[in-house]
Short mmCIF file of C-alpha atoms and ligand atoms in Angstrom, two decimals:
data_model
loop_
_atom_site.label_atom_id
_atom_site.label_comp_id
_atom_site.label_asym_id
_atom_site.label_seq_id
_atom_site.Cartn_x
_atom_site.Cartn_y
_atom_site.Cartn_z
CA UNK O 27 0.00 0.00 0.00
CA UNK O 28 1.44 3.54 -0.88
CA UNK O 29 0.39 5.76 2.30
CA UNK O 30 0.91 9.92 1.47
CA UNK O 31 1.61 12.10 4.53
CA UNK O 32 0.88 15.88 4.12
CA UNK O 33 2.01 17.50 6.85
CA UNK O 34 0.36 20.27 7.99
CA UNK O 35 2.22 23.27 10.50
CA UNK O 36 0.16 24.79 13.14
CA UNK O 37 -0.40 26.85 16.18
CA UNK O 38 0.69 23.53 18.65
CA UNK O 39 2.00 20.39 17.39
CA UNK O 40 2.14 20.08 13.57
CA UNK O 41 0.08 16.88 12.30
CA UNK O 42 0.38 14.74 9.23
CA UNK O 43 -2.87 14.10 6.91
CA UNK O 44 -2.42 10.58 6.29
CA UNK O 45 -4.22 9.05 2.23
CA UNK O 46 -4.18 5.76 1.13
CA UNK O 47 -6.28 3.11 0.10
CA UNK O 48 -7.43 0.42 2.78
CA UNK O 49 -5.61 2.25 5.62
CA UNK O 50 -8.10 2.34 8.27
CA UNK O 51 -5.40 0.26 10.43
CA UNK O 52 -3.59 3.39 10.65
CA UNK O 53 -5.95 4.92 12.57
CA UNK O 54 -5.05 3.12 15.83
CA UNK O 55 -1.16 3.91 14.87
CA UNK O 56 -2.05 7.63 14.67
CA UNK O 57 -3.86 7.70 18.35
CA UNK O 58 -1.89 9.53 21.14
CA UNK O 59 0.39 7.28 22.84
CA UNK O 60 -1.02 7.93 26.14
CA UNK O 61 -4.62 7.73 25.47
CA UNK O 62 -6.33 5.17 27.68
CA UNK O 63 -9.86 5.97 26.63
CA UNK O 64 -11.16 6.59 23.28
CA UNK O 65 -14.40 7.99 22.30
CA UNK O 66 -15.34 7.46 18.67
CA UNK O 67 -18.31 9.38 17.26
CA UNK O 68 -19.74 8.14 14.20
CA UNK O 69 -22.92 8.73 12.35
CA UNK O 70 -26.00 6.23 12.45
CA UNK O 71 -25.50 5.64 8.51
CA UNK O 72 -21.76 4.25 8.86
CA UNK O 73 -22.41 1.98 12.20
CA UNK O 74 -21.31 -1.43 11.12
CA UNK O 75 -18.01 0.19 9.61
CA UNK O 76 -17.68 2.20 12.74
CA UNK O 77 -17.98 -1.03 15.16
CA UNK O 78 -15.07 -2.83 12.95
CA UNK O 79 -13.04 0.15 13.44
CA UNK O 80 -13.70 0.33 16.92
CA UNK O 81 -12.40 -3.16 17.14
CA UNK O 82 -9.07 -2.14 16.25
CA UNK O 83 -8.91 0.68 17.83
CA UNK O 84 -9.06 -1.52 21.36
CA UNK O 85 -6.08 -2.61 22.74
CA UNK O 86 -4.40 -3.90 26.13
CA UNK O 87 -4.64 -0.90 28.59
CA UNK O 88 -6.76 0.99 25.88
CA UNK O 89 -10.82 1.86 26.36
CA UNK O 90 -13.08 2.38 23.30
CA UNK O 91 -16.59 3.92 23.58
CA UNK O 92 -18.74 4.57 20.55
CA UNK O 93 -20.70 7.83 20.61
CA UNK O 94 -23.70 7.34 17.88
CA UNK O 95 -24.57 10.39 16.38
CA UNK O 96 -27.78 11.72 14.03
CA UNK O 97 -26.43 11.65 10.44
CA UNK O 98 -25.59 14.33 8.33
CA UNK O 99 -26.30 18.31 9.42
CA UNK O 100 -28.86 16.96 12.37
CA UNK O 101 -25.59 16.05 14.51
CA UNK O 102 -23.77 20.09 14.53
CA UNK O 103 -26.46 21.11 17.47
CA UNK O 104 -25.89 22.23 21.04
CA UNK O 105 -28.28 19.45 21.64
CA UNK O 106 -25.97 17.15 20.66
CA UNK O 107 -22.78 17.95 21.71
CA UNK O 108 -24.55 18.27 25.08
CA UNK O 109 -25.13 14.40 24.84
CA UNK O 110 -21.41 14.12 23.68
CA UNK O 111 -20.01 16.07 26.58
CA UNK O 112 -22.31 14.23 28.94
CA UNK O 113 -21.21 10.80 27.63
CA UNK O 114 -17.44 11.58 28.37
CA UNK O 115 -18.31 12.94 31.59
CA UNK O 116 -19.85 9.33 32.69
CA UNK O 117 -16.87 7.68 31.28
CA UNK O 118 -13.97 9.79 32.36
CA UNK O 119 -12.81 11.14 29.89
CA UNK O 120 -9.57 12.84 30.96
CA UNK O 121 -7.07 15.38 29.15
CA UNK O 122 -5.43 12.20 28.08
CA UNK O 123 -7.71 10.42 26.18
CA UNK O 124 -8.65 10.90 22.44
CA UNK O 125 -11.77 11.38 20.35
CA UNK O 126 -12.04 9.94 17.19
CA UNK O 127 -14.30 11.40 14.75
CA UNK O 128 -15.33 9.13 11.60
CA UNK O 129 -18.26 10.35 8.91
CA UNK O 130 -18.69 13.22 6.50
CA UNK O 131 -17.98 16.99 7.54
CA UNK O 132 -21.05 17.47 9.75
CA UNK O 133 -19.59 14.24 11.84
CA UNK O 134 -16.30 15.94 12.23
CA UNK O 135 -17.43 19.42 12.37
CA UNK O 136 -19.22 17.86 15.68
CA UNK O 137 -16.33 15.81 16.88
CA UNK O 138 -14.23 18.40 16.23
CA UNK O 139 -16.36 20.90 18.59
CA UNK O 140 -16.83 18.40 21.22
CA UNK O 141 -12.70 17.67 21.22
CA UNK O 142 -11.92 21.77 21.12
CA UNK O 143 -14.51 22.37 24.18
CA UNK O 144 -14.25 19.28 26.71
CA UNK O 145 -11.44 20.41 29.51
CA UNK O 146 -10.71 23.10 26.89
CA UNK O 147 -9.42 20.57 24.64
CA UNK O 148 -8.04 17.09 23.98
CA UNK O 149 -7.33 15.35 21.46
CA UNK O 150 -9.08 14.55 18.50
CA UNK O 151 -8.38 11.65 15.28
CA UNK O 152 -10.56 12.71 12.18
CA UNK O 153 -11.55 9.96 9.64
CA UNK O 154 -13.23 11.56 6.80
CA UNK O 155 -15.66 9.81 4.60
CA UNK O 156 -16.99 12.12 2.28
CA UNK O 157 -14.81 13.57 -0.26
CA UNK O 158 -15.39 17.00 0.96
CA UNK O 159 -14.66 15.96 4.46
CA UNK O 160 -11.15 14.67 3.21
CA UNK O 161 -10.27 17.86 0.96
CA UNK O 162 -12.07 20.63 3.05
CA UNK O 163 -13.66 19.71 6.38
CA UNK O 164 -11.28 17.37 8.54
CA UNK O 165 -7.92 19.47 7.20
CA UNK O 166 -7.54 22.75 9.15
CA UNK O 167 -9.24 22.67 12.49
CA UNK O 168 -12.17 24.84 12.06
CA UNK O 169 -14.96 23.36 13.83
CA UNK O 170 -18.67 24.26 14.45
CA UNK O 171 -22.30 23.73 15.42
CA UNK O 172 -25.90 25.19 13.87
CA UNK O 173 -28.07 27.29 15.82
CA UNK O 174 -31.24 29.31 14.72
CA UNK O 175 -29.88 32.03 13.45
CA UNK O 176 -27.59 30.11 10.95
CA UNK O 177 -24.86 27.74 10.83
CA UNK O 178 -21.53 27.15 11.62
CA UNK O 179 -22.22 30.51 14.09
CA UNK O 180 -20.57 28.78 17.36
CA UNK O 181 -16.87 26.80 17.05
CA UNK O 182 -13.29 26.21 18.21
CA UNK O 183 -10.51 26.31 16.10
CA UNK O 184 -9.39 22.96 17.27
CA UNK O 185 -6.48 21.33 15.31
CA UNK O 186 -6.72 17.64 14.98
CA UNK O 187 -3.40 15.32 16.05
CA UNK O 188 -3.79 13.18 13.04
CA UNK O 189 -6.33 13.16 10.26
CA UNK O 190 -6.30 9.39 8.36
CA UNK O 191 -8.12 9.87 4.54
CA UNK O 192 -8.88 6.47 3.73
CA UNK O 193 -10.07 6.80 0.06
CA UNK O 194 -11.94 3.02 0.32
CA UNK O 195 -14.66 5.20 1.46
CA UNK O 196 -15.78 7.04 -1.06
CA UNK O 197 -17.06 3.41 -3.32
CA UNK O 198 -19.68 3.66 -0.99
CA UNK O 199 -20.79 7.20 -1.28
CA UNK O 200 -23.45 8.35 -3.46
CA UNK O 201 -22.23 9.99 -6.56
CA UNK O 202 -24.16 13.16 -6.43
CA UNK O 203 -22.15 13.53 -2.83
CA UNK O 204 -18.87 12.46 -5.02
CA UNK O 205 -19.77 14.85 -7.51
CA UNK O 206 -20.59 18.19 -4.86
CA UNK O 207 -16.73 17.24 -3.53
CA UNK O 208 -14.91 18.02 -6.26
CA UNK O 209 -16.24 21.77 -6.58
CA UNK O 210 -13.45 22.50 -3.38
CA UNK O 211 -11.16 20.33 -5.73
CA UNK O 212 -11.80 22.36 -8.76
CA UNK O 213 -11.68 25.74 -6.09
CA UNK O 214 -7.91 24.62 -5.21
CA UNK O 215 -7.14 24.18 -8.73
CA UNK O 216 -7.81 27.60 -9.64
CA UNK O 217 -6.89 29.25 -6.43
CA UNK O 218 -3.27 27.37 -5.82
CA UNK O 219 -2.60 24.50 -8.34
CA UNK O 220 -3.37 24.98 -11.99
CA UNK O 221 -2.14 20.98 -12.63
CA UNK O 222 -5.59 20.07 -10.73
CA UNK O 223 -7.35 21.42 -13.53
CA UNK O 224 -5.39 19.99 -15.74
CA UNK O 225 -5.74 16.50 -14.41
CA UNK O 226 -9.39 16.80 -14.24
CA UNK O 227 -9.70 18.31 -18.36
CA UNK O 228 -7.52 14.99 -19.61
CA UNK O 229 -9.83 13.13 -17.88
CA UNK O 230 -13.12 13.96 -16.19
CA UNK O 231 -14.85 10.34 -16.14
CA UNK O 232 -11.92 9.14 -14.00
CA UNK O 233 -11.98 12.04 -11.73
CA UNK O 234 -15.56 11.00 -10.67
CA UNK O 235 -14.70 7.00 -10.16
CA UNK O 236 -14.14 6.76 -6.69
CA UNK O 237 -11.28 3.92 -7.28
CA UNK O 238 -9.37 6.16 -9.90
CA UNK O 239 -5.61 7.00 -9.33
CA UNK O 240 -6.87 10.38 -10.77
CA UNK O 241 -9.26 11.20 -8.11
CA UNK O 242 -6.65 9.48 -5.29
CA UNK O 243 -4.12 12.38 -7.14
CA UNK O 244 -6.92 15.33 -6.66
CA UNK O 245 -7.24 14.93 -3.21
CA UNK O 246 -3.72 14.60 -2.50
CA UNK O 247 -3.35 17.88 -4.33
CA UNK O 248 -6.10 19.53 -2.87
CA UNK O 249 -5.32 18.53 0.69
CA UNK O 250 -2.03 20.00 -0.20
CA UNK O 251 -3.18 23.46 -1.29
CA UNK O 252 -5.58 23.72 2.15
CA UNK O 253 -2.51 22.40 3.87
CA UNK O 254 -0.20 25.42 2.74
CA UNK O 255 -3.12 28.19 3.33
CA UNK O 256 -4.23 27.05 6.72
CA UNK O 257 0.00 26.65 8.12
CA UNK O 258 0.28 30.29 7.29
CA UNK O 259 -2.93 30.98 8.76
CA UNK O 260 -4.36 29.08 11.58
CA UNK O 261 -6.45 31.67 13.27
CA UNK O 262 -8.06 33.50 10.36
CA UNK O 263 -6.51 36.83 11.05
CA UNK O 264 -8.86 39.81 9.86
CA UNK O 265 -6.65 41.79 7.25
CA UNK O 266 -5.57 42.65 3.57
CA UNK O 267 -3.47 39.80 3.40
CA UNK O 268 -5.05 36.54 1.67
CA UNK O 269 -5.49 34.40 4.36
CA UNK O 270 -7.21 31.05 4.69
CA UNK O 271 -9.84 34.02 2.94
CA UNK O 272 -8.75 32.21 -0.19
CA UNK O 273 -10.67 29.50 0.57
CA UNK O 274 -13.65 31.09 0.01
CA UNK O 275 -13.18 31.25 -3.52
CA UNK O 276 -16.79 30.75 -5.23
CA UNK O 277 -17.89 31.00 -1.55
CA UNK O 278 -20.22 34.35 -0.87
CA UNK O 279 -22.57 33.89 -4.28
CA UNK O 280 -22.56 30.19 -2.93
CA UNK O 281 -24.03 30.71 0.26
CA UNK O 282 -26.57 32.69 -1.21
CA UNK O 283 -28.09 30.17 -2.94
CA UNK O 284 -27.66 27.65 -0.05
CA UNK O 285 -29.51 30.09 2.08
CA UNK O 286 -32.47 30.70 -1.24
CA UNK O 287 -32.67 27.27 -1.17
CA UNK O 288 -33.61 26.60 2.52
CA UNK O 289 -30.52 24.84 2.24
CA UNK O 290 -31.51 21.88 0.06
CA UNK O 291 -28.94 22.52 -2.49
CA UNK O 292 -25.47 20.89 -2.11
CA UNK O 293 -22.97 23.04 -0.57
CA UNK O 294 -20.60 21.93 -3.41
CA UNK O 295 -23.15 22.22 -5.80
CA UNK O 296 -23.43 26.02 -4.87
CA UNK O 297 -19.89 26.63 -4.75
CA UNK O 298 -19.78 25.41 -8.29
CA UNK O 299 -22.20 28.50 -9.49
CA UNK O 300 -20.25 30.66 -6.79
CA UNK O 301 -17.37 30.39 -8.65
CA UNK O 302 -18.69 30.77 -12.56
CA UNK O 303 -20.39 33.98 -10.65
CA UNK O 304 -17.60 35.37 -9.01
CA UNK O 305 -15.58 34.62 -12.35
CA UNK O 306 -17.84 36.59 -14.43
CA UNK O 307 -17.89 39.54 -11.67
CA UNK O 308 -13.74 39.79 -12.11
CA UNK O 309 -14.05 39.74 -15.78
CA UNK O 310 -16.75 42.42 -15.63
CA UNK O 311 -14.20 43.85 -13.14
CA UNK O 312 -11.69 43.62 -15.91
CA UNK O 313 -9.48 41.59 -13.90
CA UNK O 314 -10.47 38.07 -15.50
CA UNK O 315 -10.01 37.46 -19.08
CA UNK O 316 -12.70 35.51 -20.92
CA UNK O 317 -10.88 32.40 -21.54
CA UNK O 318 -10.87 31.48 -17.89
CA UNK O 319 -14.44 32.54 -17.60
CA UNK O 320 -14.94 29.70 -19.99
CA UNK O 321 -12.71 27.47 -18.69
CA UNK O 322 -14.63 27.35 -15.14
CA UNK O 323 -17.95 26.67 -16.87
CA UNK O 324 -16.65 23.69 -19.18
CA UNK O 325 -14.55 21.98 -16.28
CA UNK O 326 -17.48 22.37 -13.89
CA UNK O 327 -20.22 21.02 -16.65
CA UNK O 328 -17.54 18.07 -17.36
CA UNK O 329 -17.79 16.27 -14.10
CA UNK O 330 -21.65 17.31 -13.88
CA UNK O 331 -21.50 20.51 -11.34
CA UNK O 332 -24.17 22.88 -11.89
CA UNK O 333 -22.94 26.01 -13.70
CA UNK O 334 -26.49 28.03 -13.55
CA UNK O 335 -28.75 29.00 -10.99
CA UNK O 336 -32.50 30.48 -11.67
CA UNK O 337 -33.32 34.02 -12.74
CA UNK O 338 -35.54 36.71 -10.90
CA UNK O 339 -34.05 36.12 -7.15
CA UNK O 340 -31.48 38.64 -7.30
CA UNK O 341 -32.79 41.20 -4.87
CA UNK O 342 -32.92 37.81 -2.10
CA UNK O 343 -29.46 36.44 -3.49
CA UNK O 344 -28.06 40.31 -3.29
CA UNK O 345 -29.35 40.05 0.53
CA UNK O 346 -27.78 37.32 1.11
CA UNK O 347 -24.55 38.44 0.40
CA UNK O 348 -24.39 41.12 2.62
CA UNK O 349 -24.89 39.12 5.89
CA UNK O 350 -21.68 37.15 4.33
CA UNK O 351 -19.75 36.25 7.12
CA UNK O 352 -16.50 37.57 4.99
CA UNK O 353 -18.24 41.08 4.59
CA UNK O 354 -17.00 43.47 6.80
CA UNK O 355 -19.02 45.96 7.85
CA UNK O 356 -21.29 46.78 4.79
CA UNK O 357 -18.88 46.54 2.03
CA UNK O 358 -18.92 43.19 0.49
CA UNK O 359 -15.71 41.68 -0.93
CA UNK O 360 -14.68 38.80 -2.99
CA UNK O 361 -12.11 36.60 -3.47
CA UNK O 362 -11.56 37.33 -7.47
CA UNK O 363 -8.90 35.67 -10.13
CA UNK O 364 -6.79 37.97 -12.20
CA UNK O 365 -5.48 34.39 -13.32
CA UNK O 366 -5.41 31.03 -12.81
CA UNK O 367 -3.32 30.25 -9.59
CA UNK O 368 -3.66 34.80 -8.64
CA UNK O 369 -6.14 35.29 -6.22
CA UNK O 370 -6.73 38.44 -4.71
CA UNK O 371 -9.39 40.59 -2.96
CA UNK O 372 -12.22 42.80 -4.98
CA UNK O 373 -13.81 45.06 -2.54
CA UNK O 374 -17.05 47.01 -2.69
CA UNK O 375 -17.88 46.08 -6.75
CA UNK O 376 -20.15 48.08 -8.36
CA UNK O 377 -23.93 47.38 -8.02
CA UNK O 378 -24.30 47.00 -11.89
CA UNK O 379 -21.71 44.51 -12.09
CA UNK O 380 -22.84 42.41 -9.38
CA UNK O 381 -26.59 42.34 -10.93
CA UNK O 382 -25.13 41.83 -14.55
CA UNK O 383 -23.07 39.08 -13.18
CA UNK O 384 -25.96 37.03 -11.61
CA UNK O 385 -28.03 37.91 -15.04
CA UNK O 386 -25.30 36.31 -17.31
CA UNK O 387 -24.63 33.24 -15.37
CA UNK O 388 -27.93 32.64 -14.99
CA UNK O 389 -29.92 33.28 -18.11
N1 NAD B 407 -14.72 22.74 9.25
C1 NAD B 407 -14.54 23.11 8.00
O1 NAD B 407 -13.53 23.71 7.65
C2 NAD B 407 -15.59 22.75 7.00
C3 NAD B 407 -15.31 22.93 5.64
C4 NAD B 407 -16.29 22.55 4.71
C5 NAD B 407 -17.48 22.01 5.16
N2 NAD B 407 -17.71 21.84 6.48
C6 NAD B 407 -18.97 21.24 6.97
O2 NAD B 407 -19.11 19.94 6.40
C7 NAD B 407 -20.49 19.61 6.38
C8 NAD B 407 -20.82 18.93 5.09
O3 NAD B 407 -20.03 17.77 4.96
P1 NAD B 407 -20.47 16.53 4.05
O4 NAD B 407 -20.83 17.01 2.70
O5 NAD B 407 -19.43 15.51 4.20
O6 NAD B 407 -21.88 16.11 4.68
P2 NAD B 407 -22.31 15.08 5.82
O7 NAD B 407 -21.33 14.93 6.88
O8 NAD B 407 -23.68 15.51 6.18
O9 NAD B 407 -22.39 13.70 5.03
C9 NAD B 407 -23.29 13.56 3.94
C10 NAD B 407 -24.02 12.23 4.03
O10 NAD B 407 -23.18 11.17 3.58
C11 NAD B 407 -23.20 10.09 4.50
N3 NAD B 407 -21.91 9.44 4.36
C12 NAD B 407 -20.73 9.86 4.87
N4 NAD B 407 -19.75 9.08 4.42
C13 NAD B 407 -20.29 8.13 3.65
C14 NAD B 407 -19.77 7.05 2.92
N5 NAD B 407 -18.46 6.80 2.88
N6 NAD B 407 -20.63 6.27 2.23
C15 NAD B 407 -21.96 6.54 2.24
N7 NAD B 407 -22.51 7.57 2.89
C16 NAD B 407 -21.68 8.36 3.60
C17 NAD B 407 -23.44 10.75 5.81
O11 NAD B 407 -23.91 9.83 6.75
C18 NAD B 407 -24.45 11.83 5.42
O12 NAD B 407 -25.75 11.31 5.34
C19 NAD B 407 -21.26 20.88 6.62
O13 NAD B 407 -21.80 20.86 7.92
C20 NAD B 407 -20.20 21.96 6.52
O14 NAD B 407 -20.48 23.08 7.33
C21 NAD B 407 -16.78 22.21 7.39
#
């Protein structure tokens, strides 16, 4: 088996991000050495894989307690890492011990949380199974819970000691899940590392087949590109300079329509439109030149990602935007291309541009 480390520099101890195929033994090689309990949360959907890896997680002198949580978004509430908290309370859980948190990015958004909060923090294993979970959620240490006034309003930036990308998961995930991953791929690729795009344009069937060498190269890329950003910036400072802000690439328009949509839509899905929109603002901007306009909406059409979003909601979508978390105060700004792999900021666009934008993406 050829294993991948990525190491990733932090605030504390740096950590490696750990891909391979069929490496979920690794995961009891990447636990603290002096953990004697472990806690590992897993959603309902994944419980029989979860009990096997909870098997080898025990050992002589070594606890394991499995923490069953709702699947999907239902698991980020106060509600729930309530139950978590309590559950490690009954069981001891000391500043030695170790969470483990296996499932898709709500699952180790949660885990994440609970880890970052309980004694103020201990340590925490992530096992991602969703693609975006292994290129975006698990890498980085942003964690978070929902509450009624929106999501992802209440976290820790928690830094996980090891995170273990097992890609055997993903022949099990559905494809329209597959699919929504690969808009953060296709975000790093025109953010940080043109060759993703590349990849993905020679050969677009194989970066959607889970057991590809293609897709196992995408995420090692992409986990590479969120690896640099978040080293140089693991508190999100509040600047000019292009932080983890980068990340957001495709990001403000994107939420928009997640937050039109009651949030049905796939967050990758909307990302995929953020970007096309954002694209078209820079070249209105006269920033972007056309060709890479183009090139977003054929690579995003090629491995199925929306690239169009309905007309006559602009004056909710425009809304949106302002309550952007990025927005400061009330001007919004952007993460905008001048090229592919030359990201900057584009503050306070003109009205006109932003409504043309929307009107030529989504005719
Ligand atoms: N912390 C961060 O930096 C960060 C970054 C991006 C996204 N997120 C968060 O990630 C969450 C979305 O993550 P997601 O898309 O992984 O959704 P998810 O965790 O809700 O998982 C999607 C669904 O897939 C199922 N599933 C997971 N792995 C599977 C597998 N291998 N086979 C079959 N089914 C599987 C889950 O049980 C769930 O029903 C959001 O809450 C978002 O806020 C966090």
């Amino acid at each position: 088996v050829t294993v991948t480390r990525i190491p990733v520099g932090g605030d504390s101890a740096p950590y490696d991000v750990v891909i391979g195929s069929g490496i979920l033994g690794d995961v009891a090689g990447s636990l603290p050495a002096h953990a004697t309990r472990v806690a590992l949360m897993h959603p309902e959907a994944l419980g029989d894989r979860a009990a096997d890896l909870a098997v080898s997680l025990a050992a002589p002198g070594r606890e394991v307690i499995t923490i069953e949580l709702p699947d999907g978004e239902a698991t980020k509430t106060a509600e729930v890492a309530y139950g978590c908290w309590e559950a490690l309370g009954r069981n001891g859980f000391t500043r030695t011990d170790v969470i483990v948190g296996l499932g898709g990015g709500a699952t180790t958004d949660l885990a994440g949380f609970v880890a970052g909060t309980w004694l103020r923090g201990v340590a925490v294993v992530l096992v991602p199974t969703t693609l975006l979970a292994m290129v975006d959620a698990a890498v980085g240490g942003k964690t978070g819970i929902n509450t009624a006034s929106g999501k992802n309003l209440v976290g820790v930036i928690h830094e996980p000691a090891a995170v273990v990308i097992d890609t055997d998961w993903l022949a099990t995930l559905p494809s329209a899940d597959l699919v929504a991953g690969l808009a953060e791929v296709i975000k790093t690729g025109f953010i940080a590392d043109p060759a993703i795009l590349d990849v993905i344009e020679a050969d677009p069937a194989g970066a959607v087949d889970p057991h590809s060498a293609v897709l196992r190269e995408l995420i090692e890329r992409s986990v590479s590109v969120k690896a640099r950003v978040v080293s140089a910036d693991v508190r999100e400072r509040i600047g000019d300079d292009l932080g983890r802000e980068v990340l957001n690439y495709g990001h403000t328009f994107g939420h928009a329509i997640e937050r039109a949509e009651d949030y049905r839509w796939r967050h990758g899905d909307a990302v995929a439109v953020g970007m096309l929109y954002v694209a078209a603002v820079a070249r209105a901007a006269g920033l972007l030149p056309d060709e890479v306009v183009e090139r977003h909406r054929s690579i995003l059409a090629s491995v199925g990602l929306p690239t169009s979003y309905v007309l006559g909601r602009w004056d909710e979508l425009r809304a949106a935007m302002r309550v952007d978390k990025k927005a400061r105060g009330d001007e919004l700004r952007f993460v905008v291309l001048e090229d592919v792999g030359r990201p900057r900021i584009l503050r306070g666009p003109d009205e006109g541009v932003l409504r043309a934008a929307y009107e030529e993406v989504c005719r």
